[in-house]
mmCIF file of C-alpha atoms in Angstrom:
data_model
loop_
_atom_site.group_PDB
_atom_site.id
_atom_site.type_symbol
_atom_site.label_atom_id
_atom_site.label_comp_id
_atom_site.label_asym_id
_atom_site.label_seq_id
_atom_site.Cartn_x
_atom_site.Cartn_y
_atom_site.Cartn_z
ATOM 1 C CA UNK A 1 78.706 116.621 79.150
ATOM 2 C CA UNK A 2 78.733 115.270 82.698
ATOM 3 C CA UNK A 3 81.848 113.203 83.252
ATOM 4 C CA UNK A 4 80.945 110.052 85.152
ATOM 5 C CA UNK A 5 83.504 108.957 87.696
ATOM 6 C CA UNK A 6 83.457 105.623 89.473
ATOM 7 C CA UNK A 7 81.633 106.411 92.746
ATOM 8 C CA UNK A 8 83.810 104.014 94.751
ATOM 9 C CA UNK A 9 87.125 105.535 93.698
ATOM 10 C CA UNK A 10 85.662 109.019 94.130
ATOM 11 C CA UNK A 11 84.917 108.324 97.799
ATOM 12 C CA UNK A 12 88.145 106.568 98.791
ATOM 13 C CA UNK A 13 89.296 107.818 102.157
ATOM 14 C CA UNK A 14 85.936 109.244 103.203
ATOM 15 C CA UNK A 15 83.175 106.649 103.174
ATOM 16 C CA UNK A 16 84.875 103.990 101.112
ATOM 17 C CA UNK A 17 87.886 101.827 101.937
ATOM 18 C CA UNK A 18 90.048 99.766 99.613
ATOM 19 C CA UNK A 19 89.115 96.209 98.746
ATOM 20 C CA UNK A 20 92.780 95.234 98.559
ATOM 21 C CA UNK A 21 95.111 96.160 101.344
ATOM 22 C CA UNK A 22 98.861 95.796 100.846
ATOM 23 C CA UNK A 23 102.028 97.719 100.173
ATOM 24 C CA UNK A 24 104.536 97.136 97.382
ATOM 25 C CA UNK A 25 107.461 99.048 95.928
ATOM 26 C CA UNK A 26 106.686 100.564 92.501
ATOM 27 C CA UNK A 27 108.440 97.869 90.489
ATOM 28 C CA UNK A 28 106.486 95.031 92.124
ATOM 29 C CA UNK A 29 103.168 96.841 92.148
ATOM 30 C CA UNK A 30 101.821 95.528 88.841
ATOM 31 C CA UNK A 31 102.661 91.972 89.880
ATOM 32 C CA UNK A 32 100.697 92.390 93.088
ATOM 33 C CA UNK A 33 97.739 93.787 91.199
ATOM 34 C CA UNK A 34 97.685 90.846 88.792
ATOM 35 C CA UNK A 35 97.939 88.494 91.744
ATOM 36 C CA UNK A 36 94.815 90.062 93.272
ATOM 37 C CA UNK A 37 92.969 89.686 90.000
ATOM 38 C CA UNK A 38 94.027 86.032 89.812
ATOM 39 C CA UNK A 39 92.788 85.344 93.341
ATOM 40 C CA UNK A 40 89.429 86.986 92.648
ATOM 41 C CA UNK A 41 88.930 85.203 89.332
ATOM 42 C CA UNK A 42 89.953 81.872 90.796
ATOM 43 C CA UNK A 43 87.406 82.175 93.611
ATOM 44 C CA UNK A 44 84.644 83.251 91.232
ATOM 45 C CA UNK A 45 85.364 80.391 88.840
ATOM 46 C CA UNK A 46 85.403 77.882 91.669
ATOM 47 C CA UNK A 47 82.069 79.129 92.969
ATOM 48 C CA UNK A 48 80.564 79.093 89.469
ATOM 49 C CA UNK A 49 81.778 75.546 88.800
ATOM 50 C CA UNK A 50 80.525 74.135 92.080
ATOM 51 C CA UNK A 51 77.326 76.057 92.476
ATOM 52 C CA UNK A 52 75.732 75.590 89.088
ATOM 53 C CA UNK A 53 73.542 73.040 90.847
ATOM 54 C CA UNK A 54 71.932 75.399 93.349
ATOM 55 C CA UNK A 55 70.536 78.280 91.297
ATOM 56 C CA UNK A 56 73.180 79.543 88.906
ATOM 57 C CA UNK A 57 73.721 82.339 91.387
ATOM 58 C CA UNK A 58 77.118 83.235 92.812
ATOM 59 C CA UNK A 59 76.019 85.531 95.592
ATOM 60 C CA UNK A 60 79.479 86.951 96.284
ATOM 61 C CA UNK A 61 79.141 90.538 97.470
ATOM 62 C CA UNK A 62 82.852 91.329 97.421
ATOM 63 C CA UNK A 63 86.255 89.808 98.002
ATOM 64 C CA UNK A 64 88.750 91.621 100.202
ATOM 65 C CA UNK A 65 92.448 90.834 100.103
ATOM 66 C CA UNK A 66 95.011 91.721 102.771
ATOM 67 C CA UNK A 67 98.640 90.833 102.231
ATOM 68 C CA UNK A 68 101.530 90.627 104.637
ATOM 69 C CA UNK A 69 105.048 89.389 104.027
ATOM 70 C CA UNK A 70 104.236 85.777 104.844
ATOM 71 C CA UNK A 71 100.440 85.690 104.637
ATOM 72 C CA UNK A 72 97.687 86.443 102.155
ATOM 73 C CA UNK A 73 94.350 86.853 103.853
ATOM 74 C CA UNK A 74 91.236 86.676 101.712
ATOM 75 C CA UNK A 75 87.814 87.532 103.081
ATOM 76 C CA UNK A 76 84.834 86.541 100.952
ATOM 77 C CA UNK A 77 81.635 88.411 101.720
ATOM 78 C CA UNK A 78 78.833 86.148 100.699
ATOM 79 C CA UNK A 79 75.100 86.800 100.507
ATOM 80 C CA UNK A 80 73.585 83.372 100.771
ATOM 81 C CA UNK A 81 75.061 80.973 103.295
ATOM 82 C CA UNK A 82 74.387 77.796 101.311
ATOM 83 C CA UNK A 83 77.004 78.603 98.677
ATOM 84 C CA UNK A 84 80.444 77.708 99.997
ATOM 85 C CA UNK A 85 79.285 76.398 103.285
ATOM 86 C CA UNK A 86 77.486 73.102 102.578
ATOM 87 C CA UNK A 87 80.652 71.058 103.054
ATOM 88 C CA UNK A 88 81.925 73.842 105.279
ATOM 89 C CA UNK A 89 85.554 72.883 105.830
ATOM 90 C CA UNK A 90 85.970 70.753 102.724
ATOM 91 C CA UNK A 91 84.758 73.504 100.405
ATOM 92 C CA UNK A 92 87.054 76.112 101.860
ATOM 93 C CA UNK A 93 90.054 73.774 101.923
ATOM 94 C CA UNK A 94 89.540 72.815 98.301
ATOM 95 C CA UNK A 95 89.219 76.483 97.366
ATOM 96 C CA UNK A 96 92.408 77.248 99.290
ATOM 97 C CA UNK A 97 94.306 74.537 97.416
ATOM 98 C CA UNK A 98 92.999 75.850 94.084
ATOM 99 C CA UNK A 99 94.023 79.424 94.778
ATOM 100 C CA UNK A 100 97.417 78.320 96.096
ATOM 101 C CA UNK A 101 98.022 76.415 92.863
ATOM 102 C CA UNK A 102 97.046 79.462 90.846
ATOM 103 C CA UNK A 103 99.493 81.677 92.772
ATOM 104 C CA UNK A 104 102.328 79.132 93.055
ATOM 105 C CA UNK A 105 104.038 81.119 95.794
ATOM 106 C CA UNK A 106 105.903 78.881 98.204
ATOM 107 C CA UNK A 107 106.830 81.232 101.004
ATOM 108 C CA UNK A 108 103.386 82.668 101.717
ATOM 109 C CA UNK A 109 100.464 81.084 103.485
ATOM 110 C CA UNK A 110 96.956 81.651 102.255
ATOM 111 C CA UNK A 111 94.048 82.106 104.593
ATOM 112 C CA UNK A 112 90.477 82.242 103.318
ATOM 113 C CA UNK A 113 87.625 83.352 105.548
ATOM 114 C CA UNK A 114 83.953 83.622 104.704
ATOM 115 C CA UNK A 115 81.729 86.330 106.110
ATOM 116 C CA UNK A 116 77.983 86.398 105.757
ATOM 117 C CA UNK A 117 76.408 89.640 104.527
ATOM 118 C CA UNK A 118 73.339 90.598 106.542
ATOM 119 C CA UNK A 119 71.114 91.894 103.734
ATOM 120 C CA UNK A 120 72.194 90.293 100.471
ATOM 121 C CA UNK A 121 69.853 92.326 98.296
ATOM 122 C CA UNK A 122 71.386 95.552 99.556
ATOM 123 C CA UNK A 123 74.574 94.565 97.693
ATOM 124 C CA UNK A 124 74.826 95.803 94.101
ATOM 125 C CA UNK A 125 76.820 92.776 92.880
ATOM 126 C CA UNK A 126 74.198 90.315 94.035
ATOM 127 C CA UNK A 127 71.403 92.426 92.558
ATOM 128 C CA UNK A 128 73.243 92.677 89.240
ATOM 129 C CA UNK A 129 73.612 88.911 89.205
ATOM 130 C CA UNK A 130 69.915 88.560 89.916
ATOM 131 C CA UNK A 131 69.006 90.860 87.006
ATOM 132 C CA UNK A 132 71.494 89.074 84.736
ATOM 133 C CA UNK A 133 69.882 85.739 85.519
ATOM 134 C CA UNK A 134 66.449 87.144 84.695
ATOM 135 C CA UNK A 135 67.680 88.649 81.418
ATOM 136 C CA UNK A 136 69.261 85.366 80.386
ATOM 137 C CA UNK A 137 65.924 83.672 80.942
ATOM 138 C CA UNK A 138 64.327 86.212 78.593
ATOM 139 C CA UNK A 139 62.320 88.033 81.221
ATOM 140 C CA UNK A 140 61.507 91.558 80.028
ATOM 141 C CA UNK A 141 64.121 93.975 81.310
ATOM 142 C CA UNK A 142 61.636 96.383 82.882
ATOM 143 C CA UNK A 143 60.098 93.619 84.949
ATOM 144 C CA UNK A 144 63.572 92.502 86.090
ATOM 145 C CA UNK A 145 64.558 96.051 87.076
ATOM 146 C CA UNK A 146 61.320 96.622 89.002
ATOM 147 C CA UNK A 147 61.713 93.320 90.845
ATOM 148 C CA UNK A 148 65.318 94.153 91.759
ATOM 149 C CA UNK A 149 64.248 97.529 93.114
ATOM 150 C CA UNK A 150 61.497 95.896 95.173
ATOM 151 C CA UNK A 151 64.049 93.500 96.661
ATOM 152 C CA UNK A 152 66.326 96.406 97.560
ATOM 153 C CA UNK A 153 63.554 98.417 99.164
ATOM 154 C CA UNK A 154 63.080 95.662 101.724
ATOM 155 C CA UNK A 155 66.648 96.221 102.960
ATOM 156 C CA UNK A 156 65.916 99.869 103.956
ATOM 157 C CA UNK A 157 68.358 101.627 101.639
ATOM 158 C CA UNK A 158 67.699 105.261 100.819
ATOM 159 C CA UNK A 159 67.811 105.027 97.043
ATOM 160 C CA UNK A 160 68.785 102.905 94.077
ATOM 161 C CA UNK A 161 69.455 103.480 90.404
ATOM 162 C CA UNK A 162 69.671 100.685 87.850
ATOM 163 C CA UNK A 163 70.899 101.124 84.313
ATOM 164 C CA UNK A 164 70.929 98.536 81.534
ATOM 165 C CA UNK A 165 72.629 99.176 78.207
ATOM 166 C CA UNK A 166 72.979 97.147 75.023
ATOM 167 C CA UNK A 167 70.664 95.176 72.789
ATOM 168 C CA UNK A 168 67.775 95.101 75.226
ATOM 169 C CA UNK A 169 65.174 92.409 74.470
ATOM 170 C CA UNK A 170 67.189 91.483 71.377
ATOM 171 C CA UNK A 171 66.351 94.691 69.493
ATOM 172 C CA UNK A 172 68.673 95.563 66.602
ATOM 173 C CA UNK A 173 69.498 99.026 67.888
ATOM 174 C CA UNK A 174 71.293 99.170 71.227
ATOM 175 C CA UNK A 175 69.894 101.574 73.768
ATOM 176 C CA UNK A 176 70.209 102.554 77.395
ATOM 177 C CA UNK A 177 67.363 102.203 79.871
ATOM 178 C CA UNK A 178 67.479 103.293 83.477
ATOM 179 C CA UNK A 179 65.217 103.596 86.453
ATOM 180 C CA UNK A 180 65.656 105.346 89.782
ATOM 181 C CA UNK A 181 63.883 104.996 93.098
ATOM 182 C CA UNK A 182 64.575 107.261 96.078
ATOM 183 C CA UNK A 183 67.578 109.588 95.905
ATOM 184 C CA UNK A 184 71.060 108.821 94.622
ATOM 185 C CA UNK A 185 73.325 111.828 95.300
ATOM 186 C CA UNK A 186 76.399 110.938 93.249
ATOM 187 C CA UNK A 187 77.990 114.357 93.744
ATOM 188 C CA UNK A 188 77.893 114.206 97.541
ATOM 189 C CA UNK A 189 81.082 112.686 98.872
ATOM 190 C CA UNK A 190 79.560 112.269 102.335
ATOM 191 C CA UNK A 191 76.941 109.950 100.902
ATOM 192 C CA UNK A 192 77.946 106.305 101.062
ATOM 193 C CA UNK A 193 77.155 104.812 97.688
ATOM 194 C CA UNK A 194 77.652 101.229 96.622
ATOM 195 C CA UNK A 195 78.236 100.694 92.942
ATOM 196 C CA UNK A 196 78.902 97.870 90.567
ATOM 197 C CA UNK A 197 79.012 97.316 86.851
ATOM 198 C CA UNK A 198 78.336 93.852 85.529
ATOM 199 C CA UNK A 199 78.433 92.255 82.090
ATOM 200 C CA UNK A 200 75.789 89.811 80.963
ATOM 201 C CA UNK A 201 76.316 87.591 77.963
ATOM 202 C CA UNK A 202 72.924 86.947 76.404
ATOM 203 C CA UNK A 203 72.151 85.093 73.193
ATOM 204 C CA UNK A 204 71.930 88.231 71.106
ATOM 205 C CA UNK A 205 74.937 90.031 72.519
ATOM 206 C CA UNK A 206 76.445 91.595 75.587
ATOM 207 C CA UNK A 207 74.462 93.783 77.961
ATOM 208 C CA UNK A 208 75.928 95.991 80.661
ATOM 209 C CA UNK A 209 74.252 96.498 84.003
ATOM 210 C CA UNK A 210 75.195 99.308 86.381
ATOM 211 C CA UNK A 211 73.737 99.640 89.840
ATOM 212 C CA UNK A 212 74.117 102.484 92.312
ATOM 213 C CA UNK A 213 72.770 102.003 95.827
ATOM 214 C CA UNK A 214 72.606 104.931 98.238
ATOM 215 C CA UNK A 215 73.201 103.384 101.651
ATOM 216 C CA UNK A 216 73.238 106.322 104.041
ATOM 217 C CA UNK A 217 74.754 109.714 104.719
ATOM 218 C CA UNK A 218 77.409 110.338 107.328
#
């Protein structure tokens, strides 16, 4: 059987860089990792709470964390500018206060920056969210996948593969459906591939969505 490895971890050091950037001695490492997770969850929850009004769409491509001794720097890559930026400073300040509370570290400053992603639909996370939204609204999965692929093709990527697993369309027996457009060379380390796996909670159970996007070759 082919063993599937996470394409991001597989390419670390060649085409892929870490999303968290800090150094810790072995005994403090797990603490740092949990801290990262807390920061990411806190930001996602905040965005979900405040943005339910717009479209039920988070639009966060990824969150990068860089830590120094006295500073935690968080960069949020966001697809759609309206999300955190309506009350530009107020939103970010409130978010900063929330995250600081969550971390309760006194001696470190927190700095949150927001960066706009050029082509939001070239980002697997945003696409997965889009598909999830469609599936929750009971759109047929094939239609949702096709639409997602159309959106990606406008952002001139070289290939995309989408895979949905679980009780698709509420059927009793879980199955896996996938669809590929263009080429997705998972074995080639030179190839820059963006990947994400995403969980959707629908009424009849949990579905998993995986998306691979082949950006370009070095």
